[in-house]
Amino acid sequence: GAEGLMQIMPATVDWLCYRSGEDADTVDLRDEDTAIRFGTYFLKILKRTTNIIANTMRLFIDEGATSKPNYI
């Protein structure tokens, strides 16, 4: 399952390490600073390559106006 403060899957960590040139064997997502660094790096990539961040924020803003979200 997902690990650390940012709840990142191990396969995602491996991919992020491959992209950044870091050694995946030395990454400890239990360390808060490391988890935040990897989580924000992943969000930065998602923001640059997809519109998933904007769509997610739109979902929460739109659904936040109702008493019961439609996705539950």
PDB file of C-alpha atoms in Angstrom:
ATOM      1  CA  GLY A   1       0.000   0.000   0.000  1.00  0.00           C
ATOM      2  CA  ALA A   2       0.795   3.659  -0.008  1.00  0.00           C
ATOM      3  CA  GLU A   3       3.452   4.944   2.368  1.00  0.00           C
ATOM      4  CA  GLY A   4       4.304   8.099   4.243  1.00  0.00           C
ATOM      5  CA  LEU A   5       2.619  11.390   4.940  1.00  0.00           C
ATOM      6  CA  MET A   6       1.764  11.946   1.270  1.00  0.00           C
ATOM      7  CA  GLN A   7       0.590   8.316   0.783  1.00  0.00           C
ATOM      8  CA  ILE A   8       2.744   7.483  -2.228  1.00  0.00           C
ATOM      9  CA  MET A   9       2.780   4.012  -3.731  1.00  0.00           C
ATOM     10  CA  PRO A  10       6.188   2.263  -3.899  1.00  0.00           C
ATOM     11  CA  ALA A  11       6.003   1.976  -7.698  1.00  0.00           C
ATOM     12  CA  THR A  12       5.463   5.733  -7.909  1.00  0.00           C
ATOM     13  CA  VAL A  13       8.533   6.303  -5.730  1.00  0.00           C
ATOM     14  CA  ASP A  14      10.563   4.089  -8.056  1.00  0.00           C
ATOM     15  CA  TRP A  15       9.345   6.089 -11.070  1.00  0.00           C
ATOM     16  CA  LEU A  16      10.040   9.430  -9.376  1.00  0.00           C
ATOM     17  CA  CYS A  17      13.539   8.257  -8.446  1.00  0.00           C
ATOM     18  CA  TYR A  18      14.141   7.177 -12.028  1.00  0.00           C
ATOM     19  CA  ARG A  19      13.078  10.652 -13.247  1.00  0.00           C
ATOM     20  CA  SER A  20      15.104  12.528 -10.646  1.00  0.00           C
ATOM     21  CA  GLY A  21      18.182  10.283 -10.614  1.00  0.00           C
ATOM     22  CA  GLU A  22      17.810   9.456  -6.914  1.00  0.00           C
ATOM     23  CA  ASP A  23      18.475   6.008  -5.492  1.00  0.00           C
ATOM     24  CA  ALA A  24      15.112   4.436  -4.636  1.00  0.00           C
ATOM     25  CA  ASP A  25      16.772   2.164  -2.066  1.00  0.00           C
ATOM     26  CA  THR A  26      17.711   5.159   0.093  1.00  0.00           C
ATOM     27  CA  VAL A  27      14.291   6.868   0.071  1.00  0.00           C
ATOM     28  CA  ASP A  28      12.454   6.658   3.402  1.00  0.00           C
ATOM     29  CA  LEU A  29       8.887   7.939   3.069  1.00  0.00           C
ATOM     30  CA  ARG A  30       8.452   7.676   6.840  1.00  0.00           C
ATOM     31  CA  ASP A  31      10.616  10.796   6.993  1.00  0.00           C
ATOM     32  CA  GLU A  32       8.162  13.714   6.684  1.00  0.00           C
ATOM     33  CA  ASP A  33      10.509  15.969   4.703  1.00  0.00           C
ATOM     34  CA  THR A  34      11.188  13.198   2.195  1.00  0.00           C
ATOM     35  CA  ALA A  35       7.493  12.331   1.878  1.00  0.00           C
ATOM     36  CA  ILE A  36       6.567  15.976   1.267  1.00  0.00           C
ATOM     37  CA  ARG A  37       9.406  16.427  -1.231  1.00  0.00           C
ATOM     38  CA  PHE A  38       8.352  13.375  -3.239  1.00  0.00           C
ATOM     39  CA  GLY A  39       4.641  14.168  -2.949  1.00  0.00           C
ATOM     40  CA  THR A  40       5.041  17.718  -4.186  1.00  0.00           C
ATOM     41  CA  TYR A  41       7.383  16.571  -6.951  1.00  0.00           C
ATOM     42  CA  PHE A  42       4.713  14.106  -8.105  1.00  0.00           C
ATOM     43  CA  LEU A  43       2.001  16.801  -7.963  1.00  0.00           C
ATOM     44  CA  LYS A  44       4.231  19.127  -9.982  1.00  0.00           C
ATOM     45  CA  ILE A  45       4.604  16.459 -12.684  1.00  0.00           C
ATOM     46  CA  LEU A  46       0.854  15.809 -12.708  1.00  0.00           C
ATOM     47  CA  LYS A  47       0.123  19.519 -12.978  1.00  0.00           C
ATOM     48  CA  ARG A  48       2.511  19.878 -15.914  1.00  0.00           C
ATOM     49  CA  THR A  49       1.371  16.793 -17.810  1.00  0.00           C
ATOM     50  CA  THR A  50      -2.344  16.488 -17.080  1.00  0.00           C
ATOM     51  CA  ASN A  51      -5.278  18.538 -15.903  1.00  0.00           C
ATOM     52  CA  ILE A  52      -5.997  16.144 -13.028  1.00  0.00           C
ATOM     53  CA  ILE A  53      -5.227  18.765 -10.359  1.00  0.00           C
ATOM     54  CA  ALA A  54      -7.626  21.329 -11.851  1.00  0.00           C
ATOM     55  CA  ASN A  55     -10.336  18.692 -12.336  1.00  0.00           C
ATOM     56  CA  THR A  56      -9.962  17.445  -8.759  1.00  0.00           C
ATOM     57  CA  MET A  57     -10.130  20.959  -7.331  1.00  0.00           C
ATOM     58  CA  ARG A  58     -13.181  21.715  -9.484  1.00  0.00           C
ATOM     59  CA  LEU A  59     -14.872  18.569  -8.168  1.00  0.00           C
ATOM     60  CA  PHE A  60     -14.326  19.568  -4.540  1.00  0.00           C
ATOM     61  CA  ILE A  61     -15.398  23.166  -5.138  1.00  0.00           C
ATOM     62  CA  ASP A  62     -18.529  22.182  -7.068  1.00  0.00           C
ATOM     63  CA  GLU A  63     -19.507  19.383  -4.702  1.00  0.00           C
ATOM     64  CA  GLY A  64     -18.679  21.467  -1.628  1.00  0.00           C
ATOM     65  CA  ALA A  65     -21.768  23.579  -2.278  1.00  0.00           C
ATOM     66  CA  THR A  66     -24.093  20.606  -1.741  1.00  0.00           C
ATOM     67  CA  SER A  67     -24.901  18.928   1.524  1.00  0.00           C
ATOM     68  CA  LYS A  68     -24.173  15.428   0.200  1.00  0.00           C
ATOM     69  CA  PRO A  69     -21.543  14.940  -2.503  1.00  0.00           C
ATOM     70  CA  ASN A  70     -22.704  13.020  -5.578  1.00  0.00           C
ATOM     71  CA  TYR A  71     -19.636  10.761  -5.591  1.00  0.00           C
ATOM     72  CA  ILE A  72     -20.501   9.055  -2.277  1.00  0.00           C
TER      73      ILE A  72
END
